[in-house]
Coordinates of C-alpha atoms in Angstrom, one line a residue:
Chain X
X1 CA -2.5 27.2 36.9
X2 CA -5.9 28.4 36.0
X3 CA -8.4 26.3 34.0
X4 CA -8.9 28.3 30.7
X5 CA -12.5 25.8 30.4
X6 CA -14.3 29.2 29.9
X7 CA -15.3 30.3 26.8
X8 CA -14.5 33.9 25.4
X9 CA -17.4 35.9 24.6
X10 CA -17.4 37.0 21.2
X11 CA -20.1 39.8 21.1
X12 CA -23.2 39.8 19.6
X13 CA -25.7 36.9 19.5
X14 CA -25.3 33.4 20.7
X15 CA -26.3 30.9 18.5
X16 CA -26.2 28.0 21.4
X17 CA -29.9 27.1 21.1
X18 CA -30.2 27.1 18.1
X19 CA -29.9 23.3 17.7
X20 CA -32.2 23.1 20.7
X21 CA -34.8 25.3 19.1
X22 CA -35.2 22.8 16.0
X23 CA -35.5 20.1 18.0
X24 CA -38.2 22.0 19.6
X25 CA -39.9 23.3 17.2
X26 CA -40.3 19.8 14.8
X27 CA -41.5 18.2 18.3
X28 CA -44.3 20.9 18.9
X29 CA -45.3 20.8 15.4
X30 CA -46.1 17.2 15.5
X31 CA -48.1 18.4 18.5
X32 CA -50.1 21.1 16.9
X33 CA -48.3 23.8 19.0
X34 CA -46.1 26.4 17.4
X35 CA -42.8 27.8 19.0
X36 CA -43.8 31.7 20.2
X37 CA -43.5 34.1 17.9
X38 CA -41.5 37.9 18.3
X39 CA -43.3 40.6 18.7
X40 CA -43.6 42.8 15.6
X41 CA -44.8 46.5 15.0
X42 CA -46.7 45.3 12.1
X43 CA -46.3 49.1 11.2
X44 CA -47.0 52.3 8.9
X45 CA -43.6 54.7 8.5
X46 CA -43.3 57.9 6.4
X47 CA -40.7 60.2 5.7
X48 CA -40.4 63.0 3.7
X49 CA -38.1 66.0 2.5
X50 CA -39.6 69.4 2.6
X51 CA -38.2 73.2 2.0
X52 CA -36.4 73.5 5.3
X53 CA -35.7 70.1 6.3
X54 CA -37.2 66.6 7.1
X55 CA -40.4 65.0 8.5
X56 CA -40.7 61.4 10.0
X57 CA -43.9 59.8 10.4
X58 CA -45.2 56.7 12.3
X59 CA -48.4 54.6 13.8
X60 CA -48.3 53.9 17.5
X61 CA -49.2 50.4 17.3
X62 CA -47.6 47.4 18.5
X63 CA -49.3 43.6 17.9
X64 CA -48.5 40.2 19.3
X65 CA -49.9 38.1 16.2
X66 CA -53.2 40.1 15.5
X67 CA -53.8 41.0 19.0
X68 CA -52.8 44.8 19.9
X69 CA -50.3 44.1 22.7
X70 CA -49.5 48.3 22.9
X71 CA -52.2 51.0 21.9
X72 CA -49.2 53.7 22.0
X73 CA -45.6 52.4 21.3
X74 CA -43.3 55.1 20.5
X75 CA -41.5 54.0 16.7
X76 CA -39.5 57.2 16.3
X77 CA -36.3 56.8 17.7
X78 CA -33.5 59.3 18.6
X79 CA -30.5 59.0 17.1
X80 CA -28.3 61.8 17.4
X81 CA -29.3 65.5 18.0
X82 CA -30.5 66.1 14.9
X83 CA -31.1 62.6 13.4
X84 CA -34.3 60.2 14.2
X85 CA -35.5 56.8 12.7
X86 CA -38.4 55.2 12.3
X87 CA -38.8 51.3 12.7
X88 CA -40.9 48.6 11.9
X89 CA -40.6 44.7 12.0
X90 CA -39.7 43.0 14.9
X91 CA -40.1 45.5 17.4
X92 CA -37.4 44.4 20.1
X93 CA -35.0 44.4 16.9
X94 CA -36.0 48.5 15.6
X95 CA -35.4 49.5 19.4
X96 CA -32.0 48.0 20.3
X97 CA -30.6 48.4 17.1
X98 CA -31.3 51.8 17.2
X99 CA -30.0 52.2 20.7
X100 CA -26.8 50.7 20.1
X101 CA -26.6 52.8 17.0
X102 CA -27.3 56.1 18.8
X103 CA -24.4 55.0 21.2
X104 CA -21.9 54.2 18.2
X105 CA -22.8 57.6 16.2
X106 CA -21.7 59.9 19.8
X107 CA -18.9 57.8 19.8
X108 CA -17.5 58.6 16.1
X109 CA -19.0 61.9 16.6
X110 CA -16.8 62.8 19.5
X111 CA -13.8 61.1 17.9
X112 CA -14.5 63.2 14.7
X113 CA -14.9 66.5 16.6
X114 CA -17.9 67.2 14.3
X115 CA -21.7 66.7 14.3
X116 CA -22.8 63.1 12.8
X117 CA -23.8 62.9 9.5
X118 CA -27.3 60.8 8.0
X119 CA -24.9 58.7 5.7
X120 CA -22.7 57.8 8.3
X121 CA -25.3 56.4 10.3
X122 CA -26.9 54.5 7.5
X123 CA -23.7 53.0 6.2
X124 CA -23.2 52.0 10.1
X125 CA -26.7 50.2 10.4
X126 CA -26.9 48.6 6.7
X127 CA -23.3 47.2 7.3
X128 CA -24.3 45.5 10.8
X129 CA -28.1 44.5 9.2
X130 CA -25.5 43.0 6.6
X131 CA -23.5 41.3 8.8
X132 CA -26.3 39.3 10.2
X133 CA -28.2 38.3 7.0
X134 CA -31.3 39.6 8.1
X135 CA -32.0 37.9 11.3
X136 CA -32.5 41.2 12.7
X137 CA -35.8 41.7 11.6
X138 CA -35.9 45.8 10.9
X139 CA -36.7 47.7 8.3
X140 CA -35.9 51.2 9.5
X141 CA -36.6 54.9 8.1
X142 CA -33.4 57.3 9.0
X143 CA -33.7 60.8 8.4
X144 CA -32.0 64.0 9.5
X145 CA -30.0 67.2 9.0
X146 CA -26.6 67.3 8.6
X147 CA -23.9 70.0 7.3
X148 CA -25.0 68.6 3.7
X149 CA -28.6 69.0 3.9
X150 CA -31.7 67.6 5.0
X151 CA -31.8 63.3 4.3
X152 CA -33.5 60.5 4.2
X153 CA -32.6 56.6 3.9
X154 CA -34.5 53.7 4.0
X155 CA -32.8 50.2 5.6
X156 CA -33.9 47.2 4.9
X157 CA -33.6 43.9 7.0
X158 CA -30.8 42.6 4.7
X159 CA -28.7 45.7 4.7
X160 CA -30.1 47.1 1.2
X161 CA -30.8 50.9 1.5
X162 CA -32.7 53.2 -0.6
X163 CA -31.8 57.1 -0.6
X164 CA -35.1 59.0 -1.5
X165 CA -37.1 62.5 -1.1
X166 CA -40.2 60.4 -0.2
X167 CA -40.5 56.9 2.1
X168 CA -42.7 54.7 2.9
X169 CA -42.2 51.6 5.0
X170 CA -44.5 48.3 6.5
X171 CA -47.2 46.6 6.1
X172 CA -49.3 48.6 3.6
X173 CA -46.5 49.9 1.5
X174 CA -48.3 49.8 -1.2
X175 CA -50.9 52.4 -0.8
X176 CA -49.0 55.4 0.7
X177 CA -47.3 55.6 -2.6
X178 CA -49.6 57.4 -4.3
X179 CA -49.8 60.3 -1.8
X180 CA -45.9 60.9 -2.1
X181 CA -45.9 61.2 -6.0
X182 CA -47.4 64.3 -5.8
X183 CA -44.7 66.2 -3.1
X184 CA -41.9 68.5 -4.0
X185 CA -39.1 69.2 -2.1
X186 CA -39.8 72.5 -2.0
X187 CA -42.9 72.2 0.3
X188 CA -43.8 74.4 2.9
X189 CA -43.9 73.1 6.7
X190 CA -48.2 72.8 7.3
X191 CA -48.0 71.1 3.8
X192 CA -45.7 68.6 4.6
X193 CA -46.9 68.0 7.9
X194 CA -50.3 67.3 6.8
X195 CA -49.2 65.2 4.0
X196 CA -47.5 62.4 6.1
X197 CA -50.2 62.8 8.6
X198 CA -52.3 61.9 5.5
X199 CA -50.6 58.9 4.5
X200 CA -50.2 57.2 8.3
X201 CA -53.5 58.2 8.3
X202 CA -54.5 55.4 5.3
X203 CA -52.2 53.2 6.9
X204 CA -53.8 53.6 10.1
X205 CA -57.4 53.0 8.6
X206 CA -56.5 50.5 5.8
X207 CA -53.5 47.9 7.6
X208 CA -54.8 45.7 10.7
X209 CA -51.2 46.0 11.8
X210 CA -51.5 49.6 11.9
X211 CA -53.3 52.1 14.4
X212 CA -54.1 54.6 17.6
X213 CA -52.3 57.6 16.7
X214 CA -49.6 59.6 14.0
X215 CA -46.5 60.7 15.7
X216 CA -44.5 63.3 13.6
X217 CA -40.8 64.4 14.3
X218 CA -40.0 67.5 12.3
X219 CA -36.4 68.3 11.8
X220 CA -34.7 71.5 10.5
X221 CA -31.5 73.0 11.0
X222 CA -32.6 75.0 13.4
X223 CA -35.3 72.7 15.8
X224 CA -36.3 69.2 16.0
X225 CA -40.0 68.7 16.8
X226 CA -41.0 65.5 18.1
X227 CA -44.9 65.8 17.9
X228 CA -46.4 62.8 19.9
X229 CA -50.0 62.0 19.0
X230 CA -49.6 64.8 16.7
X231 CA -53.0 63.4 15.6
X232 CA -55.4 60.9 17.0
X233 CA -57.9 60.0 14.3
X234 CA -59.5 57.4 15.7
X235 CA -63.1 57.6 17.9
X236 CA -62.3 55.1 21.4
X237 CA -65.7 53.8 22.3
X238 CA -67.2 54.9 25.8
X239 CA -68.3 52.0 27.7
X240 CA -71.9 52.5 29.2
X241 CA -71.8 50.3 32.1
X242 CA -69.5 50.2 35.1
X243 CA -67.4 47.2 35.9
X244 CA -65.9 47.8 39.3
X245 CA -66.8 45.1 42.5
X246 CA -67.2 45.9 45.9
X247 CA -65.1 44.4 48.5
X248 CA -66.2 40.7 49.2
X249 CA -66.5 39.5 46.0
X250 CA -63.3 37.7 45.4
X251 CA -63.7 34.5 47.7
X252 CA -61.1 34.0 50.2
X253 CA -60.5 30.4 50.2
X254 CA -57.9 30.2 53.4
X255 CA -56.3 32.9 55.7
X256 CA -53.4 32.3 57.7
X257 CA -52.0 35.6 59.6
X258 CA -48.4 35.5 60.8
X259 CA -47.8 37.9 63.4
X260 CA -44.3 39.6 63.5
X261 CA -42.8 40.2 66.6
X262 CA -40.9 43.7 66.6
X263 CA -39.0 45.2 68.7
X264 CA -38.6 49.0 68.8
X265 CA -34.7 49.9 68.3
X266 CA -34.5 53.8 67.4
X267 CA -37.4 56.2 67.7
X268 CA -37.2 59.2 65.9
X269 CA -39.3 62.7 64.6
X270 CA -38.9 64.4 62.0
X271 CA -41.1 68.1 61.8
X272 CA -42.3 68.1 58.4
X273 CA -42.3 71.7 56.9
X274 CA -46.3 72.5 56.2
X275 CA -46.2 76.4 55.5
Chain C
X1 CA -13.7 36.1 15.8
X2 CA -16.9 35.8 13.3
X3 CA -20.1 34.2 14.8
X4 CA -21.3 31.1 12.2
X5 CA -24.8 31.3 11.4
X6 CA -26.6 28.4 11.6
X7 CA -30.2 29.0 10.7
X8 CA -33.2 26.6 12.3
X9 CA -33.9 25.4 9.3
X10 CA -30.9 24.0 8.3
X11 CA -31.7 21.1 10.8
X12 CA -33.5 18.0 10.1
X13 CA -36.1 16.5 12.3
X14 CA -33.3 14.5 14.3
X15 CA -31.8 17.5 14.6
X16 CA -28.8 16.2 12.4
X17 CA -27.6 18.7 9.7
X18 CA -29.0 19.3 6.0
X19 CA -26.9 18.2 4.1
X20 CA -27.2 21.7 1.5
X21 CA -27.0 25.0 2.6
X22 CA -29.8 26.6 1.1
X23 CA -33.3 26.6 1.6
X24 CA -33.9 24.2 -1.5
X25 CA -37.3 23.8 -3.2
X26 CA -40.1 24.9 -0.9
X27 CA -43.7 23.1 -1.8
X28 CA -46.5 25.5 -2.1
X29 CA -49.7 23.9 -1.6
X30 CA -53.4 25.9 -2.6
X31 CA -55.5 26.3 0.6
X32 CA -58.9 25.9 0.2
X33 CA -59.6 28.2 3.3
X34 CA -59.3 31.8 4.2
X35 CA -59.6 33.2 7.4
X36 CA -61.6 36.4 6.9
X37 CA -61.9 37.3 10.8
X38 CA -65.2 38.7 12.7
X39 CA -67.0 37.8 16.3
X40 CA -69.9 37.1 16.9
X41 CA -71.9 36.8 20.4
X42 CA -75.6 35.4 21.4
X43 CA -77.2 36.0 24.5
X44 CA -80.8 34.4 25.9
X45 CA -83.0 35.8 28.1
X46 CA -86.1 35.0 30.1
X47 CA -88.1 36.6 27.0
X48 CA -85.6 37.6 24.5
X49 CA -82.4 36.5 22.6
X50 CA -79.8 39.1 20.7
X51 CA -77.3 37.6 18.3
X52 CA -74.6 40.1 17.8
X53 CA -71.7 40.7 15.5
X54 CA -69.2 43.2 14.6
X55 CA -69.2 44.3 10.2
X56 CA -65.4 44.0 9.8
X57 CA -64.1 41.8 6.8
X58 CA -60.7 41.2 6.5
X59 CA -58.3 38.7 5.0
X60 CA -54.4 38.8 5.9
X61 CA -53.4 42.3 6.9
X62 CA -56.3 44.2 4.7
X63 CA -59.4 44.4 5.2
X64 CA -62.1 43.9 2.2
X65 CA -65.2 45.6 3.4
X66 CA -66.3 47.6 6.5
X67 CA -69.7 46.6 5.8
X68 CA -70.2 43.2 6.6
X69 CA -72.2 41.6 9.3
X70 CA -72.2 38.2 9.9
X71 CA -75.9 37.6 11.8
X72 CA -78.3 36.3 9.3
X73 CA -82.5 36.0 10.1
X74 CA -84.1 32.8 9.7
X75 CA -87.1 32.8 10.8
X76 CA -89.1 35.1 12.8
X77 CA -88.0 33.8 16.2
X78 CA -84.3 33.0 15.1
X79 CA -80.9 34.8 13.9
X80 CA -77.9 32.9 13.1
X81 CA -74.5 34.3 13.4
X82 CA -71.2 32.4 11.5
X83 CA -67.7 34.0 11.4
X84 CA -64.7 32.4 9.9
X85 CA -64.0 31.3 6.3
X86 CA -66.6 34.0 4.5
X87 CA -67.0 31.9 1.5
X88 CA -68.4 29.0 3.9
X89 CA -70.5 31.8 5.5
X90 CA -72.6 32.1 2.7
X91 CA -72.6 28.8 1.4
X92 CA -74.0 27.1 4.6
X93 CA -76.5 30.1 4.9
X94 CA -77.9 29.3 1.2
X95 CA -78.1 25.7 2.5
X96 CA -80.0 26.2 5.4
X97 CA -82.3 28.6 3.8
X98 CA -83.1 26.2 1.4
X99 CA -83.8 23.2 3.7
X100 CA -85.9 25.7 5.9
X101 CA -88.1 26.5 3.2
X102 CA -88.2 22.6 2.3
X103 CA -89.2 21.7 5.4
X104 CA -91.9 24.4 5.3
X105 CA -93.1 23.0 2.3
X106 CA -93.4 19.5 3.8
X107 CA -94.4 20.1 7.4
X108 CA -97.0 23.2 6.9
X109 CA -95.0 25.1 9.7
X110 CA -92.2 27.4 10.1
X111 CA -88.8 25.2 11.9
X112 CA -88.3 26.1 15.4
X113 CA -84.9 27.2 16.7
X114 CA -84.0 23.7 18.5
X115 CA -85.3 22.0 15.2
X116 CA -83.0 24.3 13.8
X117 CA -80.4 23.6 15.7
X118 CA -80.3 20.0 15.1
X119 CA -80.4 20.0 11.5
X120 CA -77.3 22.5 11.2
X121 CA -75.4 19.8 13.2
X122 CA -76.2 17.1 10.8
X123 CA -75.3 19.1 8.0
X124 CA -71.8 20.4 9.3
X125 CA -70.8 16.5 10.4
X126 CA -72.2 15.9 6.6
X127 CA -69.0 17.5 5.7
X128 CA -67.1 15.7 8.5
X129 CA -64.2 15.0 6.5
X130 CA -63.9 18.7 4.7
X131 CA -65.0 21.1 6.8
X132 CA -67.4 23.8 6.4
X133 CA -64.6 26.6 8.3
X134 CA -67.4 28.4 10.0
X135 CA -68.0 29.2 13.8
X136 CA -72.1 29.2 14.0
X137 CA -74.5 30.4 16.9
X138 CA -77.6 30.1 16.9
X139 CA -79.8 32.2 18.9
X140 CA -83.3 32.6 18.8
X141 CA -87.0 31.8 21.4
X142 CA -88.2 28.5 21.7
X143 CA -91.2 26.7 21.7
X144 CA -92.3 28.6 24.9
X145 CA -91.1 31.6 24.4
X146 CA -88.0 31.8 26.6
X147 CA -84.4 32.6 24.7
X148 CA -82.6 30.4 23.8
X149 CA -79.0 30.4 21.9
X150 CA -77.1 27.3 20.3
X151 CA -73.5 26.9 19.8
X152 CA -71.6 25.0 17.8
X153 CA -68.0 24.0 16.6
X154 CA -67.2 23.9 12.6
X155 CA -68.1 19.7 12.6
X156 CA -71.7 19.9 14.1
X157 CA -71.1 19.3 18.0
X158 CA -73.4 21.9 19.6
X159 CA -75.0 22.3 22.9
X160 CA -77.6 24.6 24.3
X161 CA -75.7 27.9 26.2
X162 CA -77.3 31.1 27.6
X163 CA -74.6 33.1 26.4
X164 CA -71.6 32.2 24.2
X165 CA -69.0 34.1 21.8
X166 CA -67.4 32.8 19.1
X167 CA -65.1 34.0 16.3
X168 CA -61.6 36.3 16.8
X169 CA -62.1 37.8 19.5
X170 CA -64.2 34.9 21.4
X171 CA -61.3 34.4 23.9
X172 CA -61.5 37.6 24.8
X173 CA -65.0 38.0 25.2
X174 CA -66.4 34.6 26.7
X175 CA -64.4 35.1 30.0
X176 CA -65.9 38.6 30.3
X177 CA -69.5 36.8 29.8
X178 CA -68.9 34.1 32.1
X179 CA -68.7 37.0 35.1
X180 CA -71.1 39.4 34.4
X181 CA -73.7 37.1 33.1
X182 CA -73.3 33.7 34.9
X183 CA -71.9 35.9 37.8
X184 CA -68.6 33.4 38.1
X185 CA -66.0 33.6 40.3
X186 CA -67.7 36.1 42.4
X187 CA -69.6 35.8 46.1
X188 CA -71.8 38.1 47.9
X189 CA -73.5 39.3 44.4
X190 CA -76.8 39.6 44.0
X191 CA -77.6 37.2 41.0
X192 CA -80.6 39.4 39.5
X193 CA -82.2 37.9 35.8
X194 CA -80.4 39.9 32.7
X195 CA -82.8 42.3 31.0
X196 CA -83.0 43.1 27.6
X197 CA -81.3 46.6 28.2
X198 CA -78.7 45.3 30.5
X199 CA -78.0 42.8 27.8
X200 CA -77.8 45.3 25.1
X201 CA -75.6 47.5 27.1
X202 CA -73.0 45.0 28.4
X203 CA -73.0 43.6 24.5
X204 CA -72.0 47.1 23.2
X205 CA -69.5 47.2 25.9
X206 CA -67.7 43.6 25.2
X207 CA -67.7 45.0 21.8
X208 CA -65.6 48.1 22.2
X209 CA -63.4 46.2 24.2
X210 CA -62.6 43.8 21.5
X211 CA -62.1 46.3 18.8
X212 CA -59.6 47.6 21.3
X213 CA -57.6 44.6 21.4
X214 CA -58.2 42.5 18.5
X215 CA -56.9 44.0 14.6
X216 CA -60.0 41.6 13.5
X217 CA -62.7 43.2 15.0
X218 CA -63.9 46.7 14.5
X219 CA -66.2 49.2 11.8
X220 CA -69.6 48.8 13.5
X221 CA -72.0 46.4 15.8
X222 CA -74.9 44.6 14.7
X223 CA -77.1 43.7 17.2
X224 CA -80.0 41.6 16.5
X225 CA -82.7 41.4 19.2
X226 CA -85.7 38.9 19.0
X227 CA -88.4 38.9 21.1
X228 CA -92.1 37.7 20.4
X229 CA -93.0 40.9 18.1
X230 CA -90.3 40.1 16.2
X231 CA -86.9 40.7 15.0
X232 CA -85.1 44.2 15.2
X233 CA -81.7 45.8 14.0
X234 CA -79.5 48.4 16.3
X235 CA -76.2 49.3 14.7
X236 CA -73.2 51.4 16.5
X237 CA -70.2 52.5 15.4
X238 CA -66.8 50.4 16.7
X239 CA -62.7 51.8 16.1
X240 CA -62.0 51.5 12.1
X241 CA -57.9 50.9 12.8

């Protein structure tokens, strides 16, 4: 008869640390050491409704604390076809979140027989942000075109959601604002385009946890556009001086050589085809 | 079946249980300190010193002003840099103007940098017990002429260095210092004195790698170089994200 001993997995996270962790934790605090933290974007996202669809906009930064631990991250995720998402916080959280939702929504798209729609994929992701009381640390931006119209939805870590014609999300929300007061929805492309470069422009400029480049995704009925590094505003510094050593610098402090003794089994040519 | 959620903080420090289930009444308590970011750098020479620093303030996630260096002249022969807690910054810089020109007064000449030195060390243990939150280097010539730089930690302990970095981006930078100017970890080199060019150009370099890395450190360099004729400014533009 077999042992049943094991345990059935029940999805999703495991909590069995957890009581380990505090212990930890209160023992390196007494210590002066801090547990490590996750890895967040620290982040500038924008998305907007123009005339003939949506645009997404995001930074390309990624920071470990305040040190920049990725000058060029990529924080628009695909979705579906015709549906992207931007995503700050907790950077491992924005990325497999979205992942598993992009799985899901071809799923329910191929059991439906018809092409996903934005709400559908919001309701999905705020009901599982829900679910775990905002210990997934993402705020996300979802936009996209559907059989209803171009849309955009804002997510927030504990599953509230916010349906708008303008977004902006991270660190610095406060200051992009301002720039989307004065769009309407009936905007041309160039417009649009160089609006939400504007505004992760200021974020870029004005939020340490924001920088390198703005990546736009357009999306219209008709095309999606992911623009990578549509813009690079920032100057990189040239270094003057060269920093390369010659061979012999690095001291070698022992050397042992092992010789391996090889014997030849199957010799073979093979003409390689240089015309 | 549903997954409990048992959040870290529910746990005591013997790891027993709370016994409520919220997060109950958290204590909020005023800090007298702010960290408001910014590195700063010294380098001596056989002839010269440079005290550099980058202009960048910033306080949490924003940054107040683009325009801020932290090197400050004392004397004719010496530059101090201090990075940290801004409002110390200035504070200790009154105070040590104010005892230099004392001590003019009394002694009928100008401090020198080790003099210097010494009486900033007394003065940060003078607030042993609440700290002045200010990383200070001091670099400058000495009595015969040669460079000379002084570091020290926010209580007073200092020590004579050729070279040091200090502030947000010192970690970064001190390693990089340690091989191209006290040629570490490296054989077969050819250990030639640093000139005041090469010095300059490997400080502009440090720099933009910093700005690179660290959110703290960016806007411009300010590089202060001091050599018997005197003291003189260069400034150059660093990353503004």
């Amino acid at each position: 008869m077999l042992n049943t001993s094991t345990k059935t997995l029940t999805g999703g996270f495991s909590f069995e640390n957890t009581r380990r962790n505090a212990v930890l934790e209160a023992n390196l605090s007494e210590k002066g050491y801090s547990a490590p933290n996750a890895r967040k974007t620290g982040t500038t996202i924008a998305g907007l409704i123009f005339k003939d669809g949506v645009i997404l906009g995001a930074d390309t930064r990624a920071t470990d604390d305040m040190v920049v631990a990725d000058k060029n991250c990529m924080k628009i995720h695909y979705i579906a076809p015709k549906i992207y998402c931007c995503g700050a916080g907790v950077a491992a959280d924005a990325e497999v979140t979205t992942q598993m939702m992009s799985s899901n929504v071809e799923l329910h798209s191929l059991s439906t027989g018809r092409p996903p729609l934005v709400a559908m994929v919001t309701r999905q992701l705020k009901q599982m942000l829900f679910r775990y009381q905002g210990h997934i640390g993402s705020s996300l931006i979802v936009g996209g075109v559907d059989i209803n119209g171009p849309q955009l939805y804002s997510i927030y870590p504990h599953g509230s959601y916010d349906k708008l014609p303008f977004l902006t999300m991270g660190t610095v929300t406060f200051s992009l604002p301002p720039f989307f007061e004065q769009t309407q929805s009936e905007q041309n492309l160039e417009e649009a385009k160089q609006l939400v470069r504007d505004a992760i422009t200021a974020g870029i400029f004005c939020d340490l946890g924001s920088g390198s480049n703005v990546d736009l995704c357009v999306i219209t009925e008709k095309t999606v556009d992911y623009l990578r590094a549509y813009d690079q505003p920032v100057q990189k510094g040239l270094r003057e001086g060269t920093y390369r050593y010659k061979p012999g610098t690095t001291a070698v402090l022992t050397k042992t050589v092992t010789p391996l003794t090889l014997d030849v089994v199957d010799e073979s040519v093979q003409v390689m085809d240089t015309e | 079946g549903s997954l409990m959620m048992i959040s870290a903080r529910a746990f005591g420090d013997n790891a027993q249980m709370k016994e409520h289930h919220y997060t109950g009444p958290v204590e909020h308590k005023f800090s007298p300190y702010a960290f408001n970011g910014g590195t700063v750098l010294a380098v001596a020479g056989e002839d010269f010193a440079l005290v550099a620093s980058d202009t960048r303030l910033s306080e949490g996630y924003g940054i107040h002003s683009r325009d801020s260096p932290k090197c400050y002249k004392l004397t004719d022969t010496t530059v101090i840099g201090c990075s940290g807690f801004h409002g110390d910054c200035l504070t200790l810089t009154k105070i040590i103007e104010a005892r230099l020109k004392m001590y003019k007064h009394s002694n009928n000449k100008n401090m020198t940098s080790g003099a210097i030195a010494a009486m900033l060390s007394t003065i940060l243990y003078g607030k042993r017990f609440f700290p002045y939150y200010v990383y200070n280097i001091i670099g400058g010539l000495d009595e015969e002429g040669r460079g000379a730089v002084y570091s020290f930690d926010p209580v007073g302990s200092y020590q004579r260095d050729t070279y040091k970095a200090g502030g947000s981006a010192s970690a970064m930078l001190q390693p990089l210092l340690d091989n191209q100017i006290g040629f570490k970890n490296m054989e077969n080199v050819e250990q030639v004195p640093l000139t005041l060019e090469k010095a300059v150009q490997l400080v502009k370099d440090v720099f933009i790698s910093a700005a690179e890395r660290d959110v703290y450190t960016g806007d411009a360099l300010k590089i202060c170089i001091i050599t018997k004729e005197g003291v003189r400014e260069e400034i150059m533009p660093l990353r503004k994200d």
